[in-house]
Coordinates of C-alpha atoms and ligand atoms in Angstrom, one line a residue:
X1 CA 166.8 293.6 222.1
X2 CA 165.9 296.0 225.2
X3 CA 162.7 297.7 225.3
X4 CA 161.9 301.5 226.2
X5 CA 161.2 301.7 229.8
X6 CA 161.6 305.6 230.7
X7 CA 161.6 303.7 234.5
X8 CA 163.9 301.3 234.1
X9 CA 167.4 301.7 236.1
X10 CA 169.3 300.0 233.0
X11 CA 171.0 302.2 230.6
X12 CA 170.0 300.8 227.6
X13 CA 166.4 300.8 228.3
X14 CA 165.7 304.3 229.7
X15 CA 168.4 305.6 226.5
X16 CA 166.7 302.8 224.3
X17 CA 168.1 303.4 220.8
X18 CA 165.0 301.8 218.9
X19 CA 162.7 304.6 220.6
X20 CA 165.7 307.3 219.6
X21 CA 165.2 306.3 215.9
X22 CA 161.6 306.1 216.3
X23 CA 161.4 309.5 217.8
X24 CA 163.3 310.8 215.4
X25 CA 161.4 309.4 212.3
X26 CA 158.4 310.3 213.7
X27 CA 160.1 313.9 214.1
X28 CA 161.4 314.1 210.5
X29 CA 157.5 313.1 209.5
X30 CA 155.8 315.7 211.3
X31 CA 158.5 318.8 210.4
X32 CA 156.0 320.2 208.6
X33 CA 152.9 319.3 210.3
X34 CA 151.6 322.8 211.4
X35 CA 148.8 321.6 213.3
X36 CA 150.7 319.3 215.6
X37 CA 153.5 322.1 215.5
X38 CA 151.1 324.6 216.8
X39 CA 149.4 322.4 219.6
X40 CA 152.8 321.3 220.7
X41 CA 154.4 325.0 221.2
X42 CA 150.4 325.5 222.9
X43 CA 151.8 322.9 225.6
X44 CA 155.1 324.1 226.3
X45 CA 153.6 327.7 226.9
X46 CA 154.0 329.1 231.0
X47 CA 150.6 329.0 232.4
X48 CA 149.2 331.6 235.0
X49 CA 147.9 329.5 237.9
X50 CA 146.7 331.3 241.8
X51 CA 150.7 330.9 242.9
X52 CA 152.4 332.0 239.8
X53 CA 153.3 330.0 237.1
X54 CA 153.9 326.6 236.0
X55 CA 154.6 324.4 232.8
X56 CA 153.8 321.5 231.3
X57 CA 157.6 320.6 229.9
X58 CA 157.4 318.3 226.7
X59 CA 158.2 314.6 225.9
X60 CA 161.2 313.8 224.3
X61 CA 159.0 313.2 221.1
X62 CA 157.0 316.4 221.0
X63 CA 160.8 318.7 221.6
X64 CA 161.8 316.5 218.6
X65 CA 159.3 317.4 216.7
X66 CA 159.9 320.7 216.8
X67 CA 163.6 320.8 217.0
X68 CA 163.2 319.2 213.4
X69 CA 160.2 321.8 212.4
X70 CA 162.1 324.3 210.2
X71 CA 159.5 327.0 209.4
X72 CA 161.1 330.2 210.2
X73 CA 157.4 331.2 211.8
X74 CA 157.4 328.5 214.2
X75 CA 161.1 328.7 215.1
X76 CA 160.7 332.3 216.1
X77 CA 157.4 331.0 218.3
X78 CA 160.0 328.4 219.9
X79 CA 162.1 330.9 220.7
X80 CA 159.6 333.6 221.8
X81 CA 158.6 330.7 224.5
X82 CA 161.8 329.7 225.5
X83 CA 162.6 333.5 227.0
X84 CA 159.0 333.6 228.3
X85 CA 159.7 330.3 230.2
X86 CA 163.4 331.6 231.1
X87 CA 161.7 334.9 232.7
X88 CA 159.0 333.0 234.6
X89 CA 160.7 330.8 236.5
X90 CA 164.2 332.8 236.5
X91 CA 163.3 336.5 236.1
X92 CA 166.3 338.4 234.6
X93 CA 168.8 336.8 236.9
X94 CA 172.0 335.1 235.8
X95 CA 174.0 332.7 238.4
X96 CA 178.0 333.2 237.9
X97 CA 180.6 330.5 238.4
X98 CA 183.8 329.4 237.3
X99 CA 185.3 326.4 236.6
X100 CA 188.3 325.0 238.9
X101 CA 190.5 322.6 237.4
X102 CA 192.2 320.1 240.1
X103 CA 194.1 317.8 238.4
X104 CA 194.8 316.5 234.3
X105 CA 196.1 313.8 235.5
X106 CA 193.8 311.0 233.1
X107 CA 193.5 307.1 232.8
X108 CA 190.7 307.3 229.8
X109 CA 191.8 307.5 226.6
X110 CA 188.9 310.0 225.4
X111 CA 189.6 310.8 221.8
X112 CA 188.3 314.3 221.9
X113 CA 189.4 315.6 225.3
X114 CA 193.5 316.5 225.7
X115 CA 193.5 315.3 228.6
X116 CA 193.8 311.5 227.4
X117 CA 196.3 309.5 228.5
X118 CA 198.2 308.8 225.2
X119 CA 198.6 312.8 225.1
X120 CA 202.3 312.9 226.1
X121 CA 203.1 316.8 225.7
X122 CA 200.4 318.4 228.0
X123 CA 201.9 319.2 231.3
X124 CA 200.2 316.6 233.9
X125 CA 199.6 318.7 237.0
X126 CA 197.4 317.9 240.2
X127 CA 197.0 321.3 242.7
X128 CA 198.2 320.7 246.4
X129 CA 195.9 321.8 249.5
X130 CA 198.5 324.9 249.0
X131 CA 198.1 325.2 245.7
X132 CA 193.9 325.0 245.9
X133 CA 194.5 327.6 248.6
X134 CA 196.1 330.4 246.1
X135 CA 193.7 329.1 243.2
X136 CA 190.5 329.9 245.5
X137 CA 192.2 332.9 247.1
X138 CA 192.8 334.4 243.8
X139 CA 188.9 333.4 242.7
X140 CA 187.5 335.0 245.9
X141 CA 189.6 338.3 244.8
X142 CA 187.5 338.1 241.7
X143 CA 184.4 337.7 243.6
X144 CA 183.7 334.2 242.6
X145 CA 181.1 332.3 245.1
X146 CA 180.2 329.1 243.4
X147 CA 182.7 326.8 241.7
X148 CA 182.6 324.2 239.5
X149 CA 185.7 321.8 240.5
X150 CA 186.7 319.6 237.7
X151 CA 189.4 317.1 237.3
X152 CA 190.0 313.8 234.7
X153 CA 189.5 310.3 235.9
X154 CA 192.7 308.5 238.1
X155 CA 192.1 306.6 241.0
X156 CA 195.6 306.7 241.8
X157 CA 196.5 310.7 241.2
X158 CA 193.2 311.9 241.7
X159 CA 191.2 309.6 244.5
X160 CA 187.8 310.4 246.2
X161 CA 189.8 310.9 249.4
X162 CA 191.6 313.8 247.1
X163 CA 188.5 315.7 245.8
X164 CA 187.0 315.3 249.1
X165 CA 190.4 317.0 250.8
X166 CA 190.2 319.7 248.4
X167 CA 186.8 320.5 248.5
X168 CA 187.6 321.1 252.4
X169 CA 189.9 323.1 251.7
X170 CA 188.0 325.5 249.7
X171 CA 185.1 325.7 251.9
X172 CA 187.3 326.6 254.5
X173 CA 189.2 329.8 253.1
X174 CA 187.8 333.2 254.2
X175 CA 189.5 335.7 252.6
X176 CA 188.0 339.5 253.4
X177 CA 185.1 339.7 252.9
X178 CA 185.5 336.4 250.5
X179 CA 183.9 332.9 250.8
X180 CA 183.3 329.9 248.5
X181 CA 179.7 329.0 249.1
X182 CA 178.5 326.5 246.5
X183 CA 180.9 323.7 245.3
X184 CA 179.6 322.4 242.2
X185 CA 181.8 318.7 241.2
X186 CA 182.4 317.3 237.7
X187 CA 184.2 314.4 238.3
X188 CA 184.1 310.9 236.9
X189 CA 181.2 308.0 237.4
X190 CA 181.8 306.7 240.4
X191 CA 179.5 304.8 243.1
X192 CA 176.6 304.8 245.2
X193 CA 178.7 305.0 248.3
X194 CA 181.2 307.3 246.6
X195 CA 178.7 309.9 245.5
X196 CA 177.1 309.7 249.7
X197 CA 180.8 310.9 250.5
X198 CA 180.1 313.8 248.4
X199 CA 177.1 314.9 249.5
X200 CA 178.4 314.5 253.2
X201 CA 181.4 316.8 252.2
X202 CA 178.2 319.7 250.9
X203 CA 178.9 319.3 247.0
X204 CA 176.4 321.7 245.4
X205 CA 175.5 319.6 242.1
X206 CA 177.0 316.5 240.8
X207 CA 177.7 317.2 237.4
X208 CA 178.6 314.5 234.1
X209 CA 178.2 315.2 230.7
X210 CA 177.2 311.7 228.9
X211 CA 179.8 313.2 225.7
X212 CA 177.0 311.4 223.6
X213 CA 174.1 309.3 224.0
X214 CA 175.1 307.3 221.0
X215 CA 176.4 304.1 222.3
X216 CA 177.7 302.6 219.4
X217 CA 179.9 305.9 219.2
X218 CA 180.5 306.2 222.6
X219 CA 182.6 303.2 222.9
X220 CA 184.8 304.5 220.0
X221 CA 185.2 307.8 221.4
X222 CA 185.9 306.0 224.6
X223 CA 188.3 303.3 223.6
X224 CA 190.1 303.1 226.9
X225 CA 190.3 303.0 230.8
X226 CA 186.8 303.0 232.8
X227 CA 185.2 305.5 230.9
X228 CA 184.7 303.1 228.7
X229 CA 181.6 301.4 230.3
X230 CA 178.8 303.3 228.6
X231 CA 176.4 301.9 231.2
X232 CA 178.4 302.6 234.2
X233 CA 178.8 306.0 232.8
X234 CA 175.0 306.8 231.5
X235 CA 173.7 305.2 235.0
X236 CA 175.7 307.3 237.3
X237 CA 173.0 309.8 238.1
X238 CA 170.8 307.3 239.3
X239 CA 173.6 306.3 241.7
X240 CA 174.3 309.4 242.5
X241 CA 170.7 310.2 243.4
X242 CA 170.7 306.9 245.4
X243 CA 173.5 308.2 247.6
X244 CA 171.9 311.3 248.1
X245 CA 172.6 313.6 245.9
X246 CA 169.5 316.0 245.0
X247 CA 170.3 317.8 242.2
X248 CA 172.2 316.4 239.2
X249 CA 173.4 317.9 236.3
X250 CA 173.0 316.3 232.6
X251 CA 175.1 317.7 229.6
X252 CA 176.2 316.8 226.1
X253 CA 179.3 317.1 224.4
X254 CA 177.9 318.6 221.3
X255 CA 179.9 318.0 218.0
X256 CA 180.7 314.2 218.6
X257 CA 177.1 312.7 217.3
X258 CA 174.6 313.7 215.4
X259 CA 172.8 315.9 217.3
X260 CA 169.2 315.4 216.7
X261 CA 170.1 311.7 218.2
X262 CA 171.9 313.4 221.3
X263 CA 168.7 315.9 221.8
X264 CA 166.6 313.1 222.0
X265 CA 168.8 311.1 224.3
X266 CA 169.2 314.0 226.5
X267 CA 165.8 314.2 227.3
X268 CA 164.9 310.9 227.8
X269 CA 167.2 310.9 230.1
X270 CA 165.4 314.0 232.1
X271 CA 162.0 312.3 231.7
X272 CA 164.0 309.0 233.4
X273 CA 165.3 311.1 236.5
X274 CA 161.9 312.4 236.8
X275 CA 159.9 309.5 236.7
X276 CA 162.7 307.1 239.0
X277 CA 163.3 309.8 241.3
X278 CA 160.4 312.2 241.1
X279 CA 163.4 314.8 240.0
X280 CA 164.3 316.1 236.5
X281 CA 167.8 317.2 236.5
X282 CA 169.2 320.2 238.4
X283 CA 170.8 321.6 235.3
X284 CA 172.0 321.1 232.4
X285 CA 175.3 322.1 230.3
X286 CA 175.3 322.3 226.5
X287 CA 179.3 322.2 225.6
X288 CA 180.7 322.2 222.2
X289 CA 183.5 320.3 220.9
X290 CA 186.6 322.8 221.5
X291 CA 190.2 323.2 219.8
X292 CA 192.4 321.6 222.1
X293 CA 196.0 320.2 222.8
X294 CA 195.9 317.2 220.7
X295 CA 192.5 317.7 219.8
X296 CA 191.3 319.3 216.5
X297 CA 187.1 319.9 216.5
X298 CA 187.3 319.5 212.3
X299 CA 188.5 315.7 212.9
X300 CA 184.6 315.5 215.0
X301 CA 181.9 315.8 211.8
X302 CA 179.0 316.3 213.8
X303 CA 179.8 320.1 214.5
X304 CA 176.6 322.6 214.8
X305 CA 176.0 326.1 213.2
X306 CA 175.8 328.7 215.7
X307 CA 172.0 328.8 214.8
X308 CA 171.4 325.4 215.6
X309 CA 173.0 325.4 218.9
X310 CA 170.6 328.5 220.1
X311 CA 167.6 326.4 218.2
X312 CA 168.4 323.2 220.8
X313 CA 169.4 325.6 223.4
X314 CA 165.5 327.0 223.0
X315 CA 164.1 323.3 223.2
X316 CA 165.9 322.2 225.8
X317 CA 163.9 325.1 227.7
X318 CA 160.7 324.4 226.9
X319 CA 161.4 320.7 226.8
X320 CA 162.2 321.2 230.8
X321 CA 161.4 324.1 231.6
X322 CA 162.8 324.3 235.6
X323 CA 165.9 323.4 234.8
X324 CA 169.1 325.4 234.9
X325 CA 170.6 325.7 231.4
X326 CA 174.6 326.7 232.1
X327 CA 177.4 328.0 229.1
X328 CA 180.5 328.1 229.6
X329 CA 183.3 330.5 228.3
X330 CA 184.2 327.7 225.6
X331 CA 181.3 330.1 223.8
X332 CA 182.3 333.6 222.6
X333 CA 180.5 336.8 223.7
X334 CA 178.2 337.1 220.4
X335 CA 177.0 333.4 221.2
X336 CA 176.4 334.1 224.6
X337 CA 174.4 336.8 224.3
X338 CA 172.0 335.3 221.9
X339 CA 171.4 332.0 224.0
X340 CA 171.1 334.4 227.2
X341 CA 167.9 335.5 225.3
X342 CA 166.9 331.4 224.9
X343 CA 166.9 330.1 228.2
X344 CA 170.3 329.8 229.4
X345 CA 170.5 330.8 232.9
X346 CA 174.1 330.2 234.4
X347 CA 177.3 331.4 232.6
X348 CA 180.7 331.2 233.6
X349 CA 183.0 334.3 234.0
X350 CA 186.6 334.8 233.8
X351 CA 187.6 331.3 233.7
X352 CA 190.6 329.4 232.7
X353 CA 190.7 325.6 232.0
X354 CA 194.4 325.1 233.0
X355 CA 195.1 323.8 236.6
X356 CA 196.7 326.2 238.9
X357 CA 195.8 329.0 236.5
X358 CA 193.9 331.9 238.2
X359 CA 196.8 332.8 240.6
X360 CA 199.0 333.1 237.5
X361 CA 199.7 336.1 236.6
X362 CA 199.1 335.6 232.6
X363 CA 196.7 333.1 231.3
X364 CA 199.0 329.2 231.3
X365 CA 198.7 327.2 228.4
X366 CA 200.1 324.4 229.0
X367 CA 197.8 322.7 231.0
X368 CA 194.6 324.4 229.7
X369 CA 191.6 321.8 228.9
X370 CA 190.6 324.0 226.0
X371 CA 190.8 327.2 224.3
X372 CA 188.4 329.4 226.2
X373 CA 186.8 331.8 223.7
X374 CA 185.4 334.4 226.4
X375 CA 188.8 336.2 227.6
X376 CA 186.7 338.7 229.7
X377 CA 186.9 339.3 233.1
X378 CA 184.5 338.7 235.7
X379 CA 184.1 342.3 236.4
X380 CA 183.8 342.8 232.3
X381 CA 181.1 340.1 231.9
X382 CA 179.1 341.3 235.2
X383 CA 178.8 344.6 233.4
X384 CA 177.8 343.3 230.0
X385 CA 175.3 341.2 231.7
X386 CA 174.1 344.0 233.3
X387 CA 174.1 346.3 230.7
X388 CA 172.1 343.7 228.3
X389 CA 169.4 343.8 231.6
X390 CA 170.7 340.7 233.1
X391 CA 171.1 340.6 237.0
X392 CA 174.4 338.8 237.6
X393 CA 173.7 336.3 241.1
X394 CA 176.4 335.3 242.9
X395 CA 173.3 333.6 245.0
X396 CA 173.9 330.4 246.6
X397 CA 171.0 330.4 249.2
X398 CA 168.6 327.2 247.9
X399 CA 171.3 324.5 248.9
X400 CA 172.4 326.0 252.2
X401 CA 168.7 326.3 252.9
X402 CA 167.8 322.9 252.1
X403 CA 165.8 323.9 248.7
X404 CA 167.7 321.4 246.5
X405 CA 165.9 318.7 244.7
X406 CA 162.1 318.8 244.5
X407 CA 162.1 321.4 247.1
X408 CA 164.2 323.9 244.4
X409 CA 161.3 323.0 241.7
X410 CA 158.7 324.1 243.6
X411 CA 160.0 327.0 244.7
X412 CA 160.6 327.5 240.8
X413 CA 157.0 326.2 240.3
X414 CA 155.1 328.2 243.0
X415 CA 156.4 331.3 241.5
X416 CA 158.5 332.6 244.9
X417 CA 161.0 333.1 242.6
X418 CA 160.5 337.4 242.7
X419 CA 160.4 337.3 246.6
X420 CA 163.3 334.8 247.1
X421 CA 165.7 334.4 244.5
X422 CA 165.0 338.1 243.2
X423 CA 166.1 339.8 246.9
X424 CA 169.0 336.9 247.2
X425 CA 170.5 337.8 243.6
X426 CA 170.3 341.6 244.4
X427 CA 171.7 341.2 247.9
X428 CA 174.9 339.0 246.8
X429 CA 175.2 341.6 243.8
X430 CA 175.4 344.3 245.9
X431 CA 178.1 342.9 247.8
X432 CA 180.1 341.9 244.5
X433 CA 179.9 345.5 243.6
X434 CA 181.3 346.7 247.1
X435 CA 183.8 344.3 247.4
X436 CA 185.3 343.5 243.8
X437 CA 183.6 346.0 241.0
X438 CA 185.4 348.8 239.2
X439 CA 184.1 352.1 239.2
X440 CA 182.3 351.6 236.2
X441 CA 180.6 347.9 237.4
X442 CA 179.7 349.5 240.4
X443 CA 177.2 352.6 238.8
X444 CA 175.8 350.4 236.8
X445 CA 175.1 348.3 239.1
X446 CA 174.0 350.0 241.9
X447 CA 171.3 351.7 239.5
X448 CA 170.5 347.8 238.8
X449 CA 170.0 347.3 242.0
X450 CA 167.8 350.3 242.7
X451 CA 165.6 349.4 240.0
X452 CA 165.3 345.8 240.3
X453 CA 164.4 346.3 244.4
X454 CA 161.0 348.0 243.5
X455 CA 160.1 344.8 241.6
X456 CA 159.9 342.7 244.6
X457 CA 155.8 342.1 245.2
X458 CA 156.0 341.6 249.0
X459 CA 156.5 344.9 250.7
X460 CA 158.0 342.9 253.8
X461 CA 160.4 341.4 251.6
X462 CA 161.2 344.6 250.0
X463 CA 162.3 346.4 253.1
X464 CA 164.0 343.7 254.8
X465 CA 166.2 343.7 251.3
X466 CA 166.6 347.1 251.4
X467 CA 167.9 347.3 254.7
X468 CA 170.7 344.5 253.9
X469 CA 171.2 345.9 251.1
X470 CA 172.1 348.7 253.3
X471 CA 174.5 346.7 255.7
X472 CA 176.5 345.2 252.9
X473 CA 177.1 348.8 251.7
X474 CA 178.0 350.2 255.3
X475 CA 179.4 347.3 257.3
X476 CA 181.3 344.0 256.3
X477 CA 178.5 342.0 257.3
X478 CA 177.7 339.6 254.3
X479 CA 175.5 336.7 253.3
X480 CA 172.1 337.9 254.0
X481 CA 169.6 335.7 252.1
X482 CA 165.7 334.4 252.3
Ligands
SAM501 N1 186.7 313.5 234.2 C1 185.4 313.8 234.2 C2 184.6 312.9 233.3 O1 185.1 311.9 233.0 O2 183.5 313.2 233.0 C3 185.0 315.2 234.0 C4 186.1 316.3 233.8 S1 186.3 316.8 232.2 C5 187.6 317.9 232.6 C6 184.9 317.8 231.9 C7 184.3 317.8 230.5 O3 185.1 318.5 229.6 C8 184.1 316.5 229.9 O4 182.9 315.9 230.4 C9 183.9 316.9 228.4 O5 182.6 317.0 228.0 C10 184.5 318.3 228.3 N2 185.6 318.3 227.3 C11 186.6 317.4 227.1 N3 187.3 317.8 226.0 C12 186.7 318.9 225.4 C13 187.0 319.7 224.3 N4 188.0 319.4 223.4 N5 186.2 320.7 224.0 C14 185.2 321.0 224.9 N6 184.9 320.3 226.0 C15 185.6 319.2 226.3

């Protein structure tokens, strides 16, 4: 039987099922432990230091613990942390991206995605260089900066050499004033040398969701094609890190196993990036199981109330607290809004899940991943994030200066956050609200932007923010950042 190694580069020793169980009897026992409770939310608390801020994160036992504690007292305490954490290391700011779907072409036989290859009535479609060309055009024309390109698993449809062509082609289009700056990839497990392609073509993060942690149920709900390999799969972060790629991002497909098993999973598998490659993860996505072609979420028993997802959402933030927590528009507004108060600090805006569908005119179903739940536009979402005193970022500046990995996390740590990321989030704002905003967007932002300037503690950095600020609103020069 394998043992728990948190170091260990084998799957089923860093995910180790025996300590899963453990950790989760150990979790049920202490539910109600109020001492332990209390001393456990005490270490997951932001701590002043000389630079700013920094936090201790928790162990995959002690966020079980209290992801099982159920006394409405403590619960509110978790989530009373969780924003603290979220505003110390991320201020108000939200990042904004949107999904690009490249290709449904699929060899797995996933029994939960409609993209499987049994499904024979979804319309297989793979973009060409022309196609990606109108798709980005029309995402630029939103105001879009940083993508997220997805696309299912077929080495013959969908090869590297095919993500690798297209993500050329979208760092290359300049429309206007318009430019794709971060390309984030969600593709399938692939290999060391693989992944070093992708960081040589400038991916932003590599992103795979392990669906579940559960292996016995991850070989059911993976029946066919590579997928298949759970350790292939639950390994490919390592290899990704091993071919160079910083910053990783870790996500569950909530809904397919019982999620107190996939919490636990999930953050082993943090604690295992961190101590193999002195890295937690980048970010981390917390999907739920979605209506689909082929697909009903009621055949999945596992599902979660809306109340649970915001109570994992909250201890995945204090659990590890520099990482990026991202929700997509598979959520609906009321959702999103809560968990924007619980640590999430990405959100995707005016997506669709179909390929080729943002330079259709009306939303295509036929090729759609999922049914997408926020219908908003970009512009409408930039204004309710505003108006809830959110500052929509369209910032891509860490990668492109080199802060990716544990660079990124100790910018995060030595609280720079309010002189760098603060300034960069306003700046690229300012020049979504010149270029793409309605009228209405545009006053409220610009009175965002007024207000949020003066909360930048270095004078220096204030002025020379100011003054960009300034050019953006005057000139078509763009991309200012610190
Ligand atoms: N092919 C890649 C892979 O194998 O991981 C990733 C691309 S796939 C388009 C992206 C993600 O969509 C999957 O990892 C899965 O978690 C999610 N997904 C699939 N079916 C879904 C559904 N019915 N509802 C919500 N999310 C779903």
């Amino acid at each position: 039987m394998a043992l728990y190694n948190p170091k260990s580069m084998h799957a089923d020793e860093f995910i180790n099922d025996a300590e899963i169980r453990e950790t989760l009897e150990y979790a049920e026992k202490n539910k109600n432990n109020v001492e332990l409770i209390d001393e456990i939310l005490e270490k997951a608390r932001p701590i002043k230091t000389a630079t700013g801020c920094k936090c201790n994160g928790l162990t995959h036992r002690e966020a079980s613990v209290l992801l099982a504690c159920e006394i409405p007292e403590k619960v509110q305490k978790i989530y009373e942390i969780a924003e603290e954490i979220k505003l110390a290391f991320y201020g108000n700011r939200i990042v904004i991206f949107a999904p690009l779907y490249l290709s449904n072409y699929c060899v797995n036989g996933c029994l939960y995605c409609p993209y499987h290859y049994c499904n024979k009535h979804i319309t297989r479609k793979k973009l060409t260089q022309e196609e990606v060309k109108r798709e980005v055009i029309a995402l630029q024309d939103m105001g879009h900066k940083r993508l997220a390109i997805e696309a299912g698993e077929d080495p013959v449809n969908n090869p590297l050499e095919y993500i690798l062509e297209c993500i050329d082609t979208i760092y290359s289009i300049k429309h206007k004033n318009g430019a794709i700056r971060r390309v984030n990839v969600n593709i399938a497990a692939t290999t060391v040398k693989n992944y070093g392609r992708l960081k040589d073509a400038g991916i932003g993060t590599y992103i795979l969701f392990q669906e579940t942690y559960h292996k016995e149920s991850y070989l059911h709900l993976h029946p066919t094609g590579p997928k298949h390999d759970y350790d292939y799969h639950t390994e490919a972060m390592d290899r990704a890190m091993l071919g160079g790629i910083d910053d990783v991002g870790l996500g569950v497909l909530f809904g397919l196993e019982l999620y107190k098993y996939e919490f636990a999973g999930l953050i082993m598998h943090a604690e295992h990036l961190e101590a193999v490659h002195g890295v937690g993860p980048h970010t981390i996505s917390v999907p739920r199981v979605k209506k689909a072609d082929d697909i009903d979420p009621e055949a999945f028993d596992n599902s979660i109330s809306d109340e649970m997802f915001a109570k994992i959402t909250a201890c995945i933030r204090l659990a590890v607290p520099y990482t990026g927590i991202i929700i997509s528009t598979r959520e609906s507004e009321q959702v999103r809004s809560k968990l924007l108060r619980l640590g999430v600090s990405q959100v995707s805006g005016g997506s669709r899940t179909s390929v080729g569908g943002y330079a259709e005119e009306v939303r295509p179903h036929d090729t759609e991943q999922f049914d997408v739940s926020g219908q908003r536009t970009l512009d409408e979402v930039v204004c309710w994030l505003m108006e809830n005193g959110h500052i929509p970022s369209f910032c891509t500046a860490c990668y492109r200066e080199g802060r990716t990995g544990d660079r990124f996390m100790s910018l995060c740590k030595n609280g720079q956050i309010l002189n760098c990321c603060h300034p960069n989030a306003l700046m690229t704002l300012t020049e979504y609200l010149v270029d793409y905003a309605s009228e209405k967007t545009k006053s409220v932002g610009f009175d965002m932007v007024e207000r949020e300037l003066l909360r930048i503690p270095k004078d220096k950095v204030r002025e020379i923010a100011r003054q960009n600020i300034e050019d953006i609103k005057n000139s078509n020069k763009r991309d200012f950042r610190f």
